[in-house]
Amino acid sequence: MNSNLILDILGNETRRKILFELSDEPMYFNQLAKVIGIGQQSILRHMQALEEGGFIKTYEEKSNLGGPNRKYYCLSSSFSLIISMSQDSFSVTNNQIIEKSNFNSDNINNKKHLDKLFTNSKSIPKGSVKNELASVRKNLLSIENGISDLESRLNNLQTLKQTVLHRLHEIGKDNFGHLERKILYKAITSQSSMSISKLASALNENESQVKNAVSNLQNKLGKDIITKLFS
Amino acid sequence: MNSNLILDILGNETRRKILFELSDEPMYFNQLAKVIGIGQQSILRHMQALEEGGFIKTYEEKSNLGGPNRKYYCLSSSFSLIISMSQDSFSVTNNQIIEKSNFNSDNINNKKHLDKLFTNSKSIPKGSVKNELASVRKNLLSIENGISDLESRLNNLQTLKQTVLHRLHEIGKDNFGHLERKILYKAITSQSSMSISKLASALNENESQVKNAVSNLQNKLGKDIITKLFS
């Protein structure tokens, strides 16, 4: 799922509320409308937007009172979007939440326990509901602790990154012209080297001007660093 | 900065573009308008929203041509927002990016090097611009690797969490009534125990009905687990 779509869709409080409500369990329209508490027409429009965007989907379930089938809404996408902003940076990263089979037990001591929990899933004898719940709670708390820990380490790195970017922008401002430093920032923050034409289109600038600016950079910085940055 | 405000503001592509542009360096209005390339009135409205929300701020700089001062826009907030969604969860976490003085060197071997880089900051002799840039690039790449690594570990934990939540919702659906399981989910996913009245207001439900449901839960699960969950 595309980051722009996610941000466009989540930029509305009612849509976020709907997703929060459906995260606990699937609901049919009237249930949801009651909880959300705004006009039905308006909720319906938001549900359509969520469904078209692939955030939710519907399925039918037989009514146990012999009435018509009920249409349920449930969540249908998984992603983890990280938006970071600081004085010198703004980034949006979209990570697909990976499938269960791929994860490693990184930081969690109870993967074995979890596996056990979820292989003898489905039909547990009534008496052990209590134990299951206790173990779910224990697992969730330990996962939440792991998540908080990683998030705070991520924050530390974002802070470091901000410091380095700030330094980069100082150097750029003091030593290079506008287009030169635009090119430099792009080249330095890219993981791999870039051709002139790719660079020009990434910066939305004229190719021959970019070529000029790159040769200015070459004069100022020497050939070797430029060769490293541009292929 | 409040997560709802961040999502409301970032739910617009033009506003995101403006933030991307300003992350490289401050710009004055005409520069920005040229890059963004939509009507000036409409850009102005978005800039006002960004400024009122505290995302950007302005400062004046003397024109070196003797003309009137120029008003520059720059980024003025820092945060790291993580939005996670899976079949059984939807969460928005807002982490303030912490101040430089608080971070620890976790996962980064070159903190010392960074410190050196940024204490003899400001006035570097022209000749060493090249070395500074090389070191900025090296640092950025290593920070980016650290960030990717943490993000993928975070994803693993989100996947684990999804598995556990899914199990919780199965147990809830098979064994408890609607309000009972709502209460159970809230109690189990909270880090600390909750009073009945706090619970009722968190769930937006009637307090005496919540009290009833809690005593039903007590009958089904026994007093001890309930005492652990509710104070």
Coordinates of N, CA and C in Angstrom, one line a residue, chain B residues 9-194:
Chain B
I9 N -3.1 17.3 9.3 CA -2.3 18.2 8.5 C -1.6 17.4 7.4
L10 N -1.1 16.2 7.7 CA -0.3 15.5 6.7 C -1.2 14.7 5.7
G11 N -2.5 14.8 5.9 CA -3.4 14.2 5.0 C -3.6 15.0 3.7
N12 N -2.7 15.8 3.3 CA -2.8 16.6 2.1 C -1.4 16.6 1.4
E13 N -1.5 16.2 0.1 CA -0.2 16.0 -0.6 C 0.6 17.3 -0.8
T14 N -0.1 18.4 -1.0 CA 0.7 19.7 -1.2 C 1.4 20.0 0.1
R15 N 0.7 19.8 1.2 CA 1.4 20.1 2.5 C 2.6 19.2 2.7
R16 N 2.5 17.9 2.3 CA 3.6 17.0 2.5 C 4.8 17.5 1.5
K17 N 4.4 17.9 0.3 CA 5.4 18.4 -0.6 C 6.2 19.6 0.0
I18 N 5.4 20.5 0.6 CA 6.0 21.7 1.1 C 7.1 21.3 2.2
L19 N 6.7 20.4 3.1 CA 7.6 19.9 4.1 C 8.8 19.3 3.5
F20 N 8.6 18.4 2.5 CA 9.8 17.8 1.8 C 10.8 18.9 1.3
E21 N 10.2 19.9 0.6 CA 11.0 21.0 0.1 C 11.8 21.7 1.1
L22 N 11.1 22.0 2.2 CA 11.7 22.8 3.3 C 12.7 22.0 4.1
S23 N 12.7 20.7 4.0 CA 13.6 19.9 4.8 C 15.1 20.1 4.3
D24 N 15.3 20.4 3.0 CA 16.6 20.7 2.5 C 17.2 22.0 3.0
E25 N 16.3 23.0 2.9 CA 16.7 24.4 3.3 C 15.6 25.3 3.4
P26 N 15.7 26.4 4.2 CA 14.6 27.4 4.2 C 14.4 28.0 2.9
M27 N 13.2 28.4 2.5 CA 12.9 29.0 1.3 C 12.0 30.2 1.5
Y28 N 12.0 31.2 0.6 CA 11.0 32.2 0.6 C 9.8 31.8 -0.3
F29 N 8.7 32.6 -0.1 CA 7.4 32.1 -0.7 C 7.5 31.9 -2.2
N30 N 8.1 32.8 -2.9 CA 8.1 32.6 -4.4 C 9.0 31.4 -4.9
Q31 N 10.0 31.2 -4.1 CA 10.8 29.9 -4.4 C 10.0 28.7 -4.3
L32 N 9.3 28.6 -3.1 CA 8.4 27.5 -2.9 C 7.3 27.3 -3.9
A33 N 6.7 28.5 -4.2 CA 5.5 28.4 -5.1 C 6.0 27.9 -6.4
K34 N 7.2 28.3 -6.9 CA 7.7 27.8 -8.1 C 7.9 26.3 -8.1
V35 N 8.5 25.8 -7.1 CA 8.7 24.4 -7.0 C 7.4 23.5 -6.9
I36 N 6.5 24.0 -6.0 CA 5.3 23.3 -5.8 C 4.4 23.3 -7.0
G37 N 4.4 24.5 -7.7 CA 3.7 24.6 -9.0 C 2.2 24.5 -9.0
I38 N 1.5 24.9 -7.9 CA 0.0 25.1 -8.0 C -0.3 26.6 -7.7
G39 N -1.5 27.0 -7.7 CA -1.8 28.4 -7.5 C -1.3 29.0 -6.2
Q40 N -0.9 30.2 -6.3 CA -0.3 30.9 -5.1 C -1.2 30.9 -3.9
Q41 N -2.5 31.3 -4.2 CA -3.5 31.4 -3.1 C -3.6 30.1 -2.4
S42 N -3.7 29.0 -3.2 CA -3.9 27.7 -2.5 C -2.6 27.3 -1.7
I43 N -1.4 27.6 -2.2 CA -0.2 27.3 -1.5 C -0.2 28.1 -0.2
L44 N -0.6 29.4 -0.3 CA -0.6 30.3 0.9 C -1.5 29.7 2.0
R45 N -2.7 29.2 1.6 CA -3.6 28.6 2.6 C -2.9 27.4 3.3
H46 N -2.2 26.6 2.5 CA -1.5 25.4 3.1 C -0.4 25.9 4.0
M47 N 0.3 26.9 3.6 CA 1.4 27.4 4.5 C 0.8 27.9 5.8
Q48 N -0.3 28.6 5.7 CA -1.0 29.1 7.0 C -1.3 27.9 7.9
A49 N -1.9 26.9 7.3 CA -2.3 25.7 8.1 C -1.0 25.1 8.7
L50 N 0.1 25.0 8.0 CA 1.3 24.4 8.5 C 1.9 25.3 9.6
E51 N 1.8 26.6 9.4 CA 2.3 27.5 10.4 C 1.5 27.5 11.7
E52 N 0.2 27.5 11.5 CA -0.7 27.5 12.7 C -0.5 26.2 13.5
G53 N -0.3 25.1 12.7 CA -0.1 23.8 13.4 C 1.3 23.6 14.0
G54 N 2.2 24.6 13.8 CA 3.5 24.5 14.4 C 4.5 23.7 13.6
F55 N 4.2 23.4 12.4 CA 5.1 22.6 11.6 C 6.2 23.4 10.9
I56 N 5.8 24.6 10.6 CA 6.8 25.5 10.0 C 6.8 26.9 10.7
K57 N 7.9 27.6 10.5 CA 7.8 29.0 11.1 C 8.6 29.9 10.1
T58 N 8.5 31.2 10.3 CA 9.1 32.1 9.4 C 10.2 32.9 10.1
Y59 N 11.1 33.4 9.4 CA 12.1 34.4 9.9 C 12.5 35.3 8.8
E60 N 13.0 36.5 9.1 CA 13.3 37.5 8.1 C 14.8 37.6 7.9
E61 N 15.2 37.8 6.7 CA 16.6 37.9 6.4 C 16.8 39.1 5.5
K62 N 17.9 39.9 5.8 CA 18.1 41.1 5.0 C 18.4 40.7 3.6
S63 N 17.9 41.4 2.6 CA 18.2 41.1 1.2 C 19.6 41.7 1.0
N64 N 20.5 41.0 0.3 CA 21.8 41.6 0.0 C 21.8 42.5 -1.2
L65 N 20.6 42.7 -1.8 CA 20.6 43.7 -2.9 C 20.0 45.0 -2.4
G66 N 19.9 45.2 -1.1 CA 19.3 46.4 -0.5 C 17.8 46.6 -0.6
G67 N 17.1 45.5 -1.1 CA 15.7 45.5 -1.2 C 15.1 45.3 0.2
P68 N 13.7 45.1 0.2 CA 13.1 44.8 1.5 C 13.5 43.4 2.0
N69 N 13.4 43.3 3.4 CA 13.7 41.9 3.9 C 12.9 40.8 3.3
R70 N 13.5 39.7 3.3 CA 12.8 38.5 2.8 C 12.3 37.6 3.9
K71 N 11.1 37.1 3.8 CA 10.6 36.2 4.8 C 10.8 34.8 4.4
Y72 N 11.6 34.1 5.2 CA 11.9 32.7 4.9 C 11.0 31.7 5.7
Y73 N 10.7 30.6 5.1 CA 10.0 29.5 5.8 C 10.9 28.4 6.2
C74 N 10.8 27.9 7.4 CA 11.6 26.7 7.7 C 10.9 25.7 8.6
L75 N 11.3 24.5 8.7 CA 10.7 23.5 9.5 C 10.9 23.8 11.0
S76 N 9.9 23.6 11.8 CA 10.0 24.0 13.2 C 9.5 23.0 14.2
S77 N 9.3 21.7 13.8 CA 8.8 20.8 14.8 C 9.6 19.5 14.6
S78 N 9.6 18.7 15.6 CA 10.3 17.4 15.5 C 9.4 16.3 16.2
F79 N 9.2 15.2 15.4 CA 8.4 14.1 16.0 C 8.7 12.9 15.1
S80 N 8.3 11.8 15.7 CA 8.4 10.5 14.9 C 7.1 9.8 15.2
L81 N 6.2 9.7 14.2 CA 4.9 9.1 14.3 C 4.9 7.7 13.7
I82 N 4.5 6.7 14.4 CA 4.4 5.4 13.9 C 3.0 4.9 13.8
I83 N 2.5 4.6 12.6 CA 1.1 4.1 12.4 C 1.2 2.6 12.0
S84 N 0.6 1.8 12.8 CA 0.7 0.3 12.5 C -0.7 -0.2 12.3
M85 N -0.9 -0.9 11.3 CA -2.2 -1.6 11.1 C -2.0 -3.0 10.7
S86 N -2.9 -3.9 11.2 CA -2.9 -5.3 10.8 C -4.3 -5.7 10.9
Q87 N -4.6 -7.0 10.7 CA -6.0 -7.5 10.7 C -6.7 -7.2 12.0
D88 N -5.9 -7.2 13.1 CA -6.5 -7.1 14.5 C -6.0 -5.9 15.3
S89 N -5.3 -5.0 14.6 CA -4.9 -3.8 15.4 C -4.8 -2.6 14.5
F90 N -4.9 -1.5 15.1 CA -4.7 -0.2 14.5 C -4.1 0.7 15.6
S91 N -2.9 1.2 15.4 CA -2.4 2.1 16.5 C -1.5 3.2 15.9
V92 N -1.6 4.3 16.6 CA -0.8 5.5 16.2 C 0.1 5.9 17.4
T93 N 1.4 5.8 17.3 CA 2.3 6.2 18.4 C 3.1 7.4 18.0
N94 N 3.1 8.4 18.9 CA 3.8 9.6 18.6 C 5.0 9.7 19.6
N95 N 6.2 9.7 19.0 CA 7.4 9.9 19.8 C 8.1 11.2 19.5
Q96 N 8.3 12.0 20.6 CA 9.1 13.2 20.4 C 10.5 12.8 20.1
I97 N 11.1 13.4 19.0 CA 12.5 13.2 18.8 C 13.3 13.9 19.9
I98 N 14.1 13.1 20.6 CA 14.7 13.7 21.8 C 15.9 14.6 21.5
E99 N 16.3 15.4 22.5 CA 17.4 16.4 22.4 C 18.7 15.6 22.3
K100 N 19.6 16.3 21.6 CA 20.9 15.7 21.4 C 21.6 15.2 22.6
S101 N 21.5 16.0 23.7 CA 22.2 15.7 24.9 C 21.8 14.4 25.5
N102 N 20.5 13.9 25.3 CA 20.0 12.7 25.9 C 20.3 11.4 25.2
F103 N 20.8 11.5 23.9 CA 20.8 10.2 23.3 C 22.0 9.4 23.7
N104 N 21.9 8.1 23.7 CA 23.1 7.2 23.9 C 23.5 6.7 22.6
S105 N 24.7 6.1 22.6 CA 25.4 5.8 21.4 C 25.0 4.4 20.8
D106 N 23.9 3.9 21.4 CA 23.3 2.7 21.0 C 23.4 2.4 19.5
N107 N 24.1 1.3 19.2 CA 24.2 0.8 17.8 C 25.0 1.6 16.8
I108 N 25.6 2.7 17.3 CA 26.4 3.5 16.4 C 27.8 3.6 17.0
N109 N 28.8 3.2 16.2 CA 30.1 3.1 16.7 C 30.8 4.5 16.6
N110 N 30.2 5.4 15.9 CA 31.0 6.6 15.6 C 30.5 7.8 16.3
K111 N 29.9 7.6 17.5 CA 29.4 8.8 18.3 C 30.6 9.8 18.5
K112 N 31.7 9.2 18.9 CA 32.9 10.0 19.2 C 33.3 10.8 18.0
H113 N 33.3 10.1 16.9 CA 33.6 10.8 15.6 C 32.6 11.9 15.3
L114 N 31.4 11.6 15.5 CA 30.3 12.6 15.3 C 30.5 13.8 16.2
D115 N 30.8 13.5 17.5 CA 31.0 14.6 18.4 C 32.2 15.5 17.9
K116 N 33.2 14.9 17.5 CA 34.4 15.6 17.0 C 33.9 16.5 15.8
L117 N 33.2 15.8 14.9 CA 32.7 16.5 13.7 C 31.9 17.8 14.1
F118 N 31.1 17.7 15.2 CA 30.2 18.8 15.4 C 30.7 19.8 16.5
T119 N 31.8 19.5 17.1 CA 32.4 20.5 18.0 C 33.2 21.5 17.2
N120 N 34.0 21.0 16.3 CA 34.8 21.9 15.5 C 34.0 22.3 14.2
S121 N 32.7 22.5 14.4 CA 31.8 22.8 13.4 C 32.0 24.2 12.8
K122 N 31.0 24.9 12.4 CA 31.0 26.3 11.8 C 32.1 26.6 10.8
S123 N 33.3 27.0 11.3 CA 34.3 27.6 10.3 C 35.3 26.5 9.9
I124 N 35.1 25.8 8.9 CA 36.1 24.8 8.4 C 36.8 25.4 7.3
P125 N 38.1 25.2 7.2 CA 38.9 25.7 6.1 C 38.4 25.1 4.8
K126 N 38.3 25.9 3.8 CA 37.8 25.5 2.5 C 38.3 24.1 2.0
G127 N 39.6 23.9 2.2 CA 40.2 22.7 1.8 C 39.6 21.4 2.3
S128 N 39.0 21.5 3.5 CA 38.6 20.3 4.2 C 37.1 20.1 3.9
V129 N 36.4 20.9 3.1 CA 35.0 20.7 2.8 C 34.8 19.3 2.3
K130 N 35.7 18.8 1.5 CA 35.7 17.5 0.9 C 35.7 16.4 1.9
N131 N 36.6 16.6 2.9 CA 36.6 15.6 4.0 C 35.4 15.6 4.8
E132 N 34.9 16.8 5.1 CA 33.7 16.9 5.9 C 32.5 16.2 5.2
L133 N 32.4 16.4 3.9 CA 31.3 15.8 3.2 C 31.4 14.3 3.2
A134 N 32.7 13.8 3.0 CA 32.9 12.4 3.0 C 32.5 11.8 4.4
S135 N 32.8 12.5 5.4 CA 32.5 12.0 6.7 C 31.0 12.1 7.0
V136 N 30.3 13.2 6.5 CA 28.9 13.3 6.6 C 28.2 12.1 5.9
R137 N 28.7 11.8 4.7 CA 28.1 10.7 4.0 C 28.2 9.4 4.7
K138 N 29.5 9.1 5.2 CA 29.7 7.9 5.9 C 28.8 7.8 7.2
N139 N 28.7 8.9 7.9 CA 27.8 8.9 9.1 C 26.4 8.6 8.7
L140 N 25.9 9.3 7.7 CA 24.5 9.2 7.3 C 24.2 7.7 6.9
L141 N 25.1 7.1 6.1 CA 24.9 5.8 5.6 C 24.8 4.8 6.8
S142 N 25.7 5.0 7.8 CA 25.7 4.1 8.9 C 24.4 4.3 9.8
I143 N 24.0 5.6 9.9 CA 22.7 5.8 10.6 C 21.5 5.2 9.9
E144 N 21.5 5.4 8.6 CA 20.4 4.8 7.8 C 20.4 3.3 7.9
N145 N 21.5 2.7 7.9 CA 21.5 1.2 8.1 C 21.0 0.9 9.5
G146 N 21.4 1.6 10.5 CA 20.9 1.4 11.9 C 19.4 1.5 11.9
I147 N 18.9 2.6 11.2 CA 17.4 2.8 11.2 C 16.7 1.7 10.5
S148 N 17.2 1.3 9.3 CA 16.5 0.1 8.6 C 16.5 -1.1 9.5
D149 N 17.6 -1.4 10.2 CA 17.7 -2.5 11.0 C 16.6 -2.5 12.1
L150 N 16.5 -1.4 12.8 CA 15.5 -1.2 13.9 C 14.1 -1.3 13.3
E151 N 13.9 -0.7 12.2 CA 12.6 -0.7 11.6 C 12.1 -2.2 11.2
S152 N 13.1 -3.0 10.8 CA 12.7 -4.3 10.4 C 12.4 -5.2 11.7
R153 N 13.2 -4.9 12.8 CA 12.9 -5.6 14.0 C 11.6 -5.1 14.6
L154 N 11.3 -3.9 14.4 CA 10.0 -3.3 14.9 C 8.9 -4.1 14.1
N155 N 9.1 -4.3 12.9 CA 8.1 -5.0 12.1 C 7.9 -6.4 12.5
N156 N 9.0 -7.1 12.9 CA 8.8 -8.4 13.4 C 7.9 -8.4 14.6
L157 N 8.2 -7.5 15.5 CA 7.4 -7.4 16.7 C 5.9 -7.1 16.4
Q158 N 5.7 -6.2 15.5 CA 4.3 -5.9 15.1 C 3.6 -7.2 14.6
T159 N 4.4 -8.0 13.9 CA 3.8 -9.2 13.3 C 3.4 -10.2 14.5
L160 N 4.4 -10.3 15.4 CA 4.1 -11.1 16.6 C 2.8 -10.6 17.3
K161 N 2.8 -9.3 17.5 CA 1.7 -8.7 18.2 C 0.3 -9.0 17.5
Q162 N 0.4 -8.9 16.2 CA -0.8 -9.2 15.4 C -1.3 -10.7 15.7
T163 N -0.3 -11.6 15.8 CA -0.7 -13.0 16.0 C -1.3 -13.2 17.4
V164 N -0.8 -12.5 18.4 CA -1.3 -12.6 19.8 C -2.7 -12.0 19.8
L165 N -2.8 -10.8 19.2 CA -4.1 -10.1 19.2 C -5.2 -10.9 18.5
H166 N -4.8 -11.6 17.4 CA -5.7 -12.4 16.7 C -6.3 -13.5 17.6
R167 N -5.3 -14.1 18.4 CA -5.7 -15.2 19.3 C -6.6 -14.6 20.4
L168 N -6.3 -13.5 20.9 CA -7.1 -12.8 21.9 C -8.6 -12.6 21.4
H169 N -8.7 -12.1 20.2 CA -10.0 -11.9 19.6 C -10.8 -13.2 19.4
E170 N -10.1 -14.2 19.0 CA -10.7 -15.5 18.9 C -11.3 -16.0 20.2
I171 N -10.5 -15.9 21.3 CA -10.9 -16.3 22.6 C -12.1 -15.5 23.0
G172 N -12.0 -14.2 22.8 CA -13.1 -13.3 23.2 C -14.4 -13.6 22.5
K173 N -14.3 -13.9 21.2 CA -15.5 -14.1 20.4 C -16.2 -15.4 20.8
D174 N -15.4 -16.4 21.2 CA -15.9 -17.8 21.5 C -16.4 -17.9 22.9
N175 N -16.0 -17.0 23.8 CA -16.4 -17.2 25.2 C -17.1 -16.1 25.9
F176 N -17.2 -14.9 25.3 CA -17.7 -13.7 26.0 C -18.7 -12.9 25.2
G177 N -19.6 -12.2 25.9 CA -20.5 -11.3 25.3 C -19.8 -10.1 24.8
H178 N -20.6 -9.2 24.1 CA -20.0 -8.1 23.4 C -19.3 -7.1 24.4
L179 N -20.0 -6.7 25.4 CA -19.4 -5.7 26.4 C -18.3 -6.4 27.2
E180 N -18.5 -7.7 27.6 CA -17.5 -8.4 28.3 C -16.2 -8.4 27.6
R181 N -16.2 -8.8 26.3 CA -14.9 -8.9 25.6 C -14.3 -7.5 25.3
K182 N -15.2 -6.5 25.1 CA -14.6 -5.1 25.0 C -13.8 -4.8 26.3
I183 N -14.4 -5.1 27.4 CA -13.7 -4.8 28.7 C -12.4 -5.6 28.8
L184 N -12.5 -6.9 28.4 CA -11.4 -7.8 28.5 C -10.2 -7.3 27.6
Y185 N -10.5 -6.9 26.4 CA -9.5 -6.4 25.5 C -8.8 -5.1 26.1
K186 N -9.6 -4.2 26.6 CA -9.1 -3.0 27.1 C -8.2 -3.3 28.3
A187 N -8.6 -4.2 29.2 CA -7.9 -4.5 30.4 C -6.6 -5.3 30.1
I188 N -6.7 -6.2 29.1 CA -5.5 -7.0 28.8 C -4.4 -6.2 28.0
T189 N -4.8 -5.2 27.2 CA -3.8 -4.5 26.5 C -3.4 -3.2 27.3
S190 N -3.9 -3.0 28.4 CA -3.4 -1.8 29.2 C -2.2 -2.3 30.1
Q191 N -1.3 -1.4 30.3 CA -0.1 -1.7 31.0 C -0.4 -1.8 32.5
S192 N -1.4 -1.0 33.0 CA -1.7 -1.0 34.4 C -3.2 -1.2 34.6
S193 N -3.6 -1.5 35.9 CA -5.0 -1.8 36.1 C -5.8 -0.6 36.1
M194 N -7.1 -0.7 36.0 CA -8.0 0.4 35.8 C -9.2 0.3 36.7

